[in-house]
mmCIF file of C-alpha atoms in Angstrom:
data_model
loop_
_atom_site.group_PDB
_atom_site.id
_atom_site.type_symbol
_atom_site.label_atom_id
_atom_site.label_comp_id
_atom_site.label_asym_id
_atom_site.label_seq_id
_atom_site.Cartn_x
_atom_site.Cartn_y
_atom_site.Cartn_z
ATOM 1 C CA MET A 18 -16.527 8.314 -32.820
ATOM 2 C CA GLU A 19 -14.254 5.821 -34.522
ATOM 3 C CA GLN A 20 -10.627 6.176 -33.648
ATOM 4 C CA LYS A 21 -9.477 6.843 -37.296
ATOM 5 C CA ALA A 22 -12.104 9.724 -37.621
ATOM 6 C CA GLU A 23 -11.029 11.101 -34.191
ATOM 7 C CA ASP A 24 -7.415 11.007 -35.242
ATOM 8 C CA GLU A 25 -8.230 12.987 -38.405
ATOM 9 C CA LEU A 26 -10.143 15.572 -36.299
ATOM 10 C CA TRP A 27 -7.146 15.997 -33.987
ATOM 11 C CA GLN A 28 -4.905 16.659 -36.901
ATOM 12 C CA GLN A 29 -7.351 19.171 -38.249
ATOM 13 C CA TYR A 30 -7.753 20.962 -34.764
ATOM 14 C CA ARG A 31 -4.030 21.180 -34.485
ATOM 15 C CA LYS A 32 -3.770 23.113 -37.732
ATOM 16 C CA THR A 33 -6.945 25.233 -37.424
ATOM 17 C CA LYS A 34 -7.920 25.526 -33.737
ATOM 18 C CA ASP A 35 -11.496 25.344 -34.987
ATOM 19 C CA ILE A 36 -13.860 26.109 -32.037
ATOM 20 C CA LYS A 37 -16.596 23.618 -33.503
ATOM 21 C CA ILE A 38 -14.040 20.809 -33.325
ATOM 22 C CA ARG A 39 -13.032 21.682 -29.800
ATOM 23 C CA ASP A 40 -16.648 21.747 -28.703
ATOM 24 C CA THR A 41 -16.940 18.316 -30.340
ATOM 25 C CA PHE A 42 -14.096 17.035 -28.096
ATOM 26 C CA ILE A 43 -15.645 18.727 -25.021
ATOM 27 C CA ARG A 44 -19.021 16.958 -25.543
ATOM 28 C CA GLN A 45 -17.276 13.574 -26.287
ATOM 29 C CA TYR A 46 -15.171 13.623 -23.157
ATOM 30 C CA ALA A 47 -17.424 15.440 -20.643
ATOM 31 C CA PRO A 48 -18.294 12.067 -19.097
ATOM 32 C CA LEU A 49 -14.579 11.458 -18.502
ATOM 33 C CA VAL A 50 -14.444 14.583 -16.241
ATOM 34 C CA LYS A 51 -17.370 13.194 -14.068
ATOM 35 C CA TYR A 52 -15.665 9.748 -13.907
ATOM 36 C CA VAL A 53 -12.308 11.379 -12.657
ATOM 37 C CA ALA A 54 -14.227 13.735 -10.314
ATOM 38 C CA GLY A 55 -16.052 10.822 -8.910
ATOM 39 C CA LYS A 56 -12.824 8.978 -8.145
ATOM 40 C CA VAL A 57 -11.363 12.048 -6.533
ATOM 41 C CA ALA A 58 -14.369 12.555 -4.448
ATOM 42 C CA VAL A 59 -13.813 9.280 -2.537
ATOM 43 C CA GLY A 60 -12.641 10.001 0.950
ATOM 44 C CA MET A 61 -13.139 13.767 0.624
ATOM 45 C CA PRO A 62 -14.766 15.720 3.450
ATOM 46 C CA SER A 63 -18.367 16.733 3.216
ATOM 47 C CA ASN A 64 -17.559 20.395 2.533
ATOM 48 C CA VAL A 65 -16.089 19.360 -0.968
ATOM 49 C CA GLU A 66 -18.945 19.242 -3.488
ATOM 50 C CA PHE A 67 -18.851 16.839 -6.408
ATOM 51 C CA ASP A 68 -20.240 19.524 -8.768
ATOM 52 C CA ASP A 69 -17.257 21.733 -7.876
ATOM 53 C CA LEU A 70 -14.920 18.895 -8.632
ATOM 54 C CA VAL A 71 -16.480 18.523 -12.003
ATOM 55 C CA GLY A 72 -16.089 22.335 -12.599
ATOM 56 C CA PHE A 73 -12.399 22.134 -11.711
ATOM 57 C CA GLY A 74 -11.962 19.149 -13.910
ATOM 58 C CA THR A 75 -13.534 20.758 -16.890
ATOM 59 C CA PHE A 76 -10.709 23.271 -16.915
ATOM 60 C CA GLY A 77 -8.302 20.401 -17.087
ATOM 61 C CA LEU A 78 -10.132 18.903 -20.040
ATOM 62 C CA LEU A 79 -9.999 22.232 -21.842
ATOM 63 C CA ASP A 80 -6.270 22.356 -21.056
ATOM 64 C CA ALA A 81 -5.716 18.849 -22.339
ATOM 65 C CA ILE A 82 -7.497 19.551 -25.626
ATOM 66 C CA GLU A 83 -5.322 22.651 -26.205
ATOM 67 C CA LYS A 84 -2.049 20.844 -25.412
ATOM 68 C CA PHE A 85 -2.613 17.357 -26.794
ATOM 69 C CA ASP A 86 -0.153 16.337 -29.471
ATOM 70 C CA PRO A 87 -1.672 13.509 -31.582
ATOM 71 C CA GLU A 88 1.807 12.805 -33.063
ATOM 72 C CA LYS A 89 2.793 11.233 -29.699
ATOM 73 C CA ASN A 90 2.096 7.685 -28.958
ATOM 74 C CA VAL A 91 -0.371 8.494 -26.239
ATOM 75 C CA LYS A 92 -4.179 8.194 -26.321
ATOM 76 C CA PHE A 93 -6.114 11.399 -25.618
ATOM 77 C CA LYS A 94 -8.031 9.688 -22.884
ATOM 78 C CA THR A 95 -4.950 8.743 -21.055
ATOM 79 C CA TYR A 96 -3.444 12.192 -21.363
ATOM 80 C CA ALA A 97 -6.751 13.974 -20.395
ATOM 81 C CA VAL A 98 -7.280 11.821 -17.184
ATOM 82 C CA VAL A 99 -3.923 13.100 -15.896
ATOM 83 C CA ARG A 100 -4.737 16.777 -16.801
ATOM 84 C CA ILE A 101 -8.299 16.611 -15.422
ATOM 85 C CA ARG A 102 -7.094 15.085 -12.121
ATOM 86 C CA GLY A 103 -4.321 17.534 -11.931
ATOM 87 C CA ALA A 104 -6.572 20.535 -12.400
ATOM 88 C CA ILE A 105 -8.870 19.287 -9.609
ATOM 89 C CA PHE A 106 -6.059 18.805 -7.158
ATOM 90 C CA ASP A 107 -4.496 22.111 -8.115
ATOM 91 C CA GLU A 108 -7.765 23.958 -7.358
ATOM 92 C CA LEU A 109 -8.222 22.137 -4.156
ATOM 93 C CA ARG A 110 -4.806 23.142 -3.043
ATOM 94 C CA SER A 111 -5.341 26.675 -4.058
ATOM 95 C CA THR A 112 -8.432 26.944 -2.023
ATOM 96 C CA ASP A 113 -6.556 25.362 0.966
ATOM 97 C CA TRP A 114 -9.438 22.995 1.831
ATOM 98 C CA VAL A 115 -7.294 20.726 3.984
ATOM 99 C CA PRO A 116 -7.431 21.737 7.637
ATOM 100 C CA ARG A 117 -4.127 23.132 8.837
ATOM 101 C CA SER A 118 -3.863 20.643 11.708
ATOM 102 C CA VAL A 119 -4.215 17.824 9.212
ATOM 103 C CA ARG A 120 -1.683 19.281 6.880
ATOM 104 C CA GLN A 121 0.747 19.666 9.824
ATOM 105 C CA GLN A 122 0.229 15.909 10.774
ATOM 106 C CA ALA A 123 0.831 14.838 7.226
ATOM 107 C CA ARG A 124 4.139 16.886 7.276
ATOM 108 C CA GLU A 125 5.271 15.280 10.544
ATOM 109 C CA VAL A 126 4.664 11.778 9.190
ATOM 110 C CA GLU A 127 6.438 12.593 6.018
ATOM 111 C CA ASP A 128 9.454 14.143 7.962
ATOM 112 C CA ALA A 129 9.573 11.027 10.262
ATOM 113 C CA ILE A 130 9.703 8.685 7.288
ATOM 114 C CA SER A 131 12.299 10.750 5.548
ATOM 115 C CA THR A 132 14.612 10.749 8.624
ATOM 116 C CA LEU A 133 14.118 7.085 9.220
ATOM 117 C CA GLU A 134 14.506 5.691 5.665
ATOM 118 C CA GLY A 135 17.475 7.962 5.149
ATOM 119 C CA LYS A 136 19.150 6.242 8.096
ATOM 120 C CA LEU A 137 17.883 2.623 7.424
ATOM 121 C CA GLY A 138 18.188 2.658 3.559
ATOM 122 C CA ARG A 139 14.866 0.576 3.482
ATOM 123 C CA PRO A 140 11.104 1.206 3.958
ATOM 124 C CA ALA A 141 10.478 1.989 7.764
ATOM 125 C CA THR A 142 7.790 -0.132 9.472
ATOM 126 C CA ASP A 143 4.717 1.496 11.067
ATOM 127 C CA GLN A 144 6.195 0.824 14.580
ATOM 128 C CA GLU A 145 9.525 2.496 13.617
ATOM 129 C CA VAL A 146 7.771 5.576 12.247
ATOM 130 C CA ALA A 147 5.486 5.823 15.355
ATOM 131 C CA SER A 148 8.491 5.524 17.651
ATOM 132 C CA GLU A 149 10.228 8.294 15.642
ATOM 133 C CA MET A 150 7.236 10.533 16.161
ATOM 134 C CA GLY A 151 7.187 9.768 19.815
ATOM 135 C CA ILE A 152 3.803 8.060 19.750
ATOM 136 C CA ASN A 153 2.396 4.452 19.907
ATOM 137 C CA GLU A 154 1.400 2.480 16.833
ATOM 138 C CA GLU A 155 -2.201 2.730 17.426
ATOM 139 C CA GLU A 156 -1.967 6.604 17.457
ATOM 140 C CA PHE A 157 0.077 6.478 14.250
ATOM 141 C CA GLN A 158 -2.646 4.351 12.479
ATOM 142 C CA HIS A 159 -5.160 6.896 13.747
ATOM 143 C CA ILE A 160 -3.200 9.801 12.265
ATOM 144 C CA THR A 161 -2.674 8.065 8.850
ATOM 145 C CA MET A 162 -6.512 7.266 8.673
ATOM 146 C CA LYS A 163 -7.124 10.982 9.466
ATOM 147 C CA ILE A 164 -4.878 12.147 6.838
ATOM 148 C CA SER A 165 -6.242 9.662 4.046
ATOM 149 C CA GLY A 166 -9.747 10.496 5.150
ATOM 150 C CA ALA A 167 -9.252 14.195 4.402
ATOM 151 C CA SER A 168 -7.282 13.784 1.217
ATOM 152 C CA ILE A 169 -6.558 11.245 -1.582
ATOM 153 C CA ILE A 170 -3.180 12.777 -2.461
ATOM 154 C CA SER A 171 -2.409 12.617 -6.130
ATOM 155 C CA ILE A 172 0.710 11.756 -8.000
ATOM 156 C CA HIS A 173 0.958 15.370 -8.923
ATOM 157 C CA GLU A 174 1.828 16.207 -5.423
ATOM 158 C CA VAL A 175 4.839 13.716 -5.518
ATOM 159 C CA TRP A 176 7.013 14.589 -8.147
ATOM 160 C CA TYR A 177 8.616 17.984 -6.971
ATOM 161 C CA SER A 178 12.023 19.049 -8.221
ATOM 162 C CA GLY A 179 12.238 21.913 -5.787
ATOM 163 C CA ASP A 180 9.429 24.230 -4.851
ATOM 164 C CA GLU A 181 5.747 24.489 -5.979
ATOM 165 C CA ASN A 182 6.811 26.355 -9.071
ATOM 166 C CA ASP A 183 9.122 23.635 -10.214
ATOM 167 C CA LYS A 184 7.484 20.218 -10.209
ATOM 168 C CA VAL A 185 7.528 17.183 -12.313
ATOM 169 C CA SER A 186 4.300 15.235 -12.959
ATOM 170 C CA ILE A 187 3.098 12.357 -15.128
ATOM 171 C CA ALA A 188 1.782 15.011 -17.453
ATOM 172 C CA ASP A 189 5.265 16.511 -17.813
ATOM 173 C CA SER A 190 6.529 13.086 -18.820
ATOM 174 C CA ILE A 191 3.924 12.937 -21.594
ATOM 175 C CA GLU A 192 4.428 16.488 -22.911
ATOM 176 C CA SER A 193 7.340 17.382 -25.237
ATOM 177 C CA PRO A 194 10.305 18.731 -23.202
ATOM 178 C CA SER A 195 11.542 20.827 -26.185
ATOM 179 C CA SER A 196 10.796 24.067 -24.405
ATOM 180 C CA LEU A 197 13.111 23.080 -21.462
ATOM 181 C CA ASN A 198 16.859 23.627 -21.476
ATOM 182 C CA PRO A 199 19.159 20.456 -21.249
ATOM 183 C CA GLU A 200 19.942 21.070 -17.571
ATOM 184 C CA VAL A 201 16.279 21.022 -16.614
ATOM 185 C CA ILE A 202 15.582 18.032 -18.730
ATOM 186 C CA ALA A 203 18.361 16.005 -17.150
ATOM 187 C CA GLU A 204 17.216 17.060 -13.685
ATOM 188 C CA ARG A 205 13.617 15.960 -14.339
ATOM 189 C CA ASP A 206 14.670 12.599 -15.919
ATOM 190 C CA GLU A 207 16.724 11.976 -12.737
ATOM 191 C CA ILE A 208 13.734 12.786 -10.491
ATOM 192 C CA LYS A 209 11.560 10.425 -12.527
ATOM 193 C CA ARG A 210 14.221 7.696 -12.190
ATOM 194 C CA VAL A 211 14.161 8.208 -8.361
ATOM 195 C CA ILE A 212 10.318 7.928 -8.304
ATOM 196 C CA VAL A 213 10.351 4.715 -10.257
ATOM 197 C CA GLU A 214 12.991 3.255 -8.147
ATOM 198 C CA ALA A 215 11.125 4.322 -4.903
ATOM 199 C CA ILE A 216 7.968 2.755 -6.140
ATOM 200 C CA SER A 217 9.662 -0.516 -6.834
ATOM 201 C CA GLU A 218 10.937 -0.599 -3.110
ATOM 202 C CA LEU A 219 7.626 0.029 -1.604
ATOM 203 C CA PRO A 220 5.963 -2.661 0.559
ATOM 204 C CA GLU A 221 4.071 -4.895 -1.861
ATOM 205 C CA ASN A 222 0.554 -3.843 -0.905
ATOM 206 C CA GLU A 223 1.320 -0.286 -1.178
ATOM 207 C CA LYS A 224 3.020 -0.822 -4.636
ATOM 208 C CA LYS A 225 -0.100 -2.696 -5.701
ATOM 209 C CA ILE A 226 -2.473 0.075 -4.724
ATOM 210 C CA LEU A 227 -0.505 2.720 -6.688
ATOM 211 C CA VAL A 228 -0.456 0.540 -9.816
ATOM 212 C CA LEU A 229 -4.154 -0.345 -9.499
ATOM 213 C CA TYR A 230 -5.233 3.183 -8.635
ATOM 214 C CA TYR A 231 -3.145 5.238 -11.049
ATOM 215 C CA PHE A 232 -2.358 2.826 -13.919
ATOM 216 C CA GLU A 233 -5.310 0.232 -13.835
ATOM 217 C CA ASP A 234 -7.756 3.011 -12.989
ATOM 218 C CA LEU A 235 -9.532 1.025 -10.279
ATOM 219 C CA THR A 236 -11.466 2.682 -7.413
ATOM 220 C CA LEU A 237 -10.467 2.426 -3.915
ATOM 221 C CA LYS A 238 -13.443 0.086 -3.345
ATOM 222 C CA GLU A 239 -12.352 -2.115 -6.278
ATOM 223 C CA ILE A 240 -8.857 -2.181 -5.077
ATOM 224 C CA GLY A 241 -10.089 -3.375 -1.696
ATOM 225 C CA LEU A 242 -11.976 -6.162 -3.196
ATOM 226 C CA VAL A 243 -8.773 -7.218 -5.142
ATOM 227 C CA LEU A 244 -6.584 -7.147 -1.987
ATOM 228 C CA GLY A 245 -9.223 -8.372 0.397
ATOM 229 C CA VAL A 246 -9.191 -5.313 2.704
ATOM 230 C CA THR A 247 -11.662 -2.519 3.515
ATOM 231 C CA GLU A 248 -11.889 0.634 1.242
ATOM 232 C CA SER A 249 -10.656 2.764 4.289
ATOM 233 C CA ARG A 250 -7.598 0.518 4.778
ATOM 234 C CA VAL A 251 -6.799 0.984 0.928
ATOM 235 C CA SER A 252 -7.074 4.712 1.406
ATOM 236 C CA GLN A 253 -4.742 4.522 4.495
ATOM 237 C CA LEU A 254 -2.189 2.435 2.583
ATOM 238 C CA HIS A 255 -2.306 4.752 -0.495
ATOM 239 C CA THR A 256 -1.524 7.743 1.776
ATOM 240 C CA LYS A 257 1.428 5.920 3.325
ATOM 241 C CA ALA A 258 2.694 5.031 -0.154
ATOM 242 C CA ILE A 259 2.606 8.657 -1.160
ATOM 243 C CA MET A 260 4.274 9.724 2.040
ATOM 244 C CA ARG A 261 7.138 7.348 1.431
ATOM 245 C CA LEU A 262 7.479 8.604 -2.137
ATOM 246 C CA ARG A 263 7.599 12.240 -1.063
ATOM 247 C CA ALA A 264 10.093 11.403 1.742
ATOM 248 C CA ARG A 265 12.266 9.496 -0.675
ATOM 249 C CA LEU A 266 12.326 12.288 -3.188
ATOM 250 C CA LYS A 267 13.121 14.723 -0.335
ATOM 251 C CA ASN A 268 16.146 12.661 0.575
ATOM 252 C CA SER A 269 17.147 12.127 -3.093
ATOM 253 C CA ARG A 270 16.768 15.814 -3.878
ATOM 254 C CA LYS A 271 19.952 16.572 -1.690
ATOM 255 C CA GLY A 272 21.906 14.391 -4.149
ATOM 256 C CA ILE A 273 20.276 15.942 -7.324
ATOM 257 C CA VAL A 274 20.904 19.492 -6.422
#
């Protein structure tokens, strides 16, 4: 479908909510759901079925179609990818598919990074984090591989402005904030500023991985080829980057409240 024709359809759908138009968009963007599900499936344990991820993602596509605003300077595909990925991760979290032991280890790594970087004012090295946790660096590397092997953590799990019911995501930054009061808007803007600043201060390889994965839309395997490292190493570095961002947000949250 040509862009001009699609733009006209979006305008029409916004006015009429015509089911036939909605079904046209569903058919057109169904392959996008499989693409995003395929990216999320990388590194998932064997008990997570690809078809289930596609099913979760379809709910995200439907949500995106209902909430998309063609007046904003954002392409639907860009908006939909965020919604689809978010729906998949929301469902995975709700089914609590990550083993409790792995979740606990992830929390311990995050807490150690938060404590260290709060003191140091800079990214902590692997050796420093391992020392803070009372383990050697080899054990630390093993833990991060275990965490990354069980979960590719989405950006949706990074941008929290409090608890699970009050979070800020890329999707929130695309949507109109008109329904929020000024205090909430100001707080969310501050959290986004903290995230951008935290990303800029990440070690170079971790920063590159976030940019290539979330914004250039490369797979972990493709990123590995770009950086000259293995796919599992990319997964590990991705997890470390997310842990640093969560830890930084946790520290900064104290100053925002």
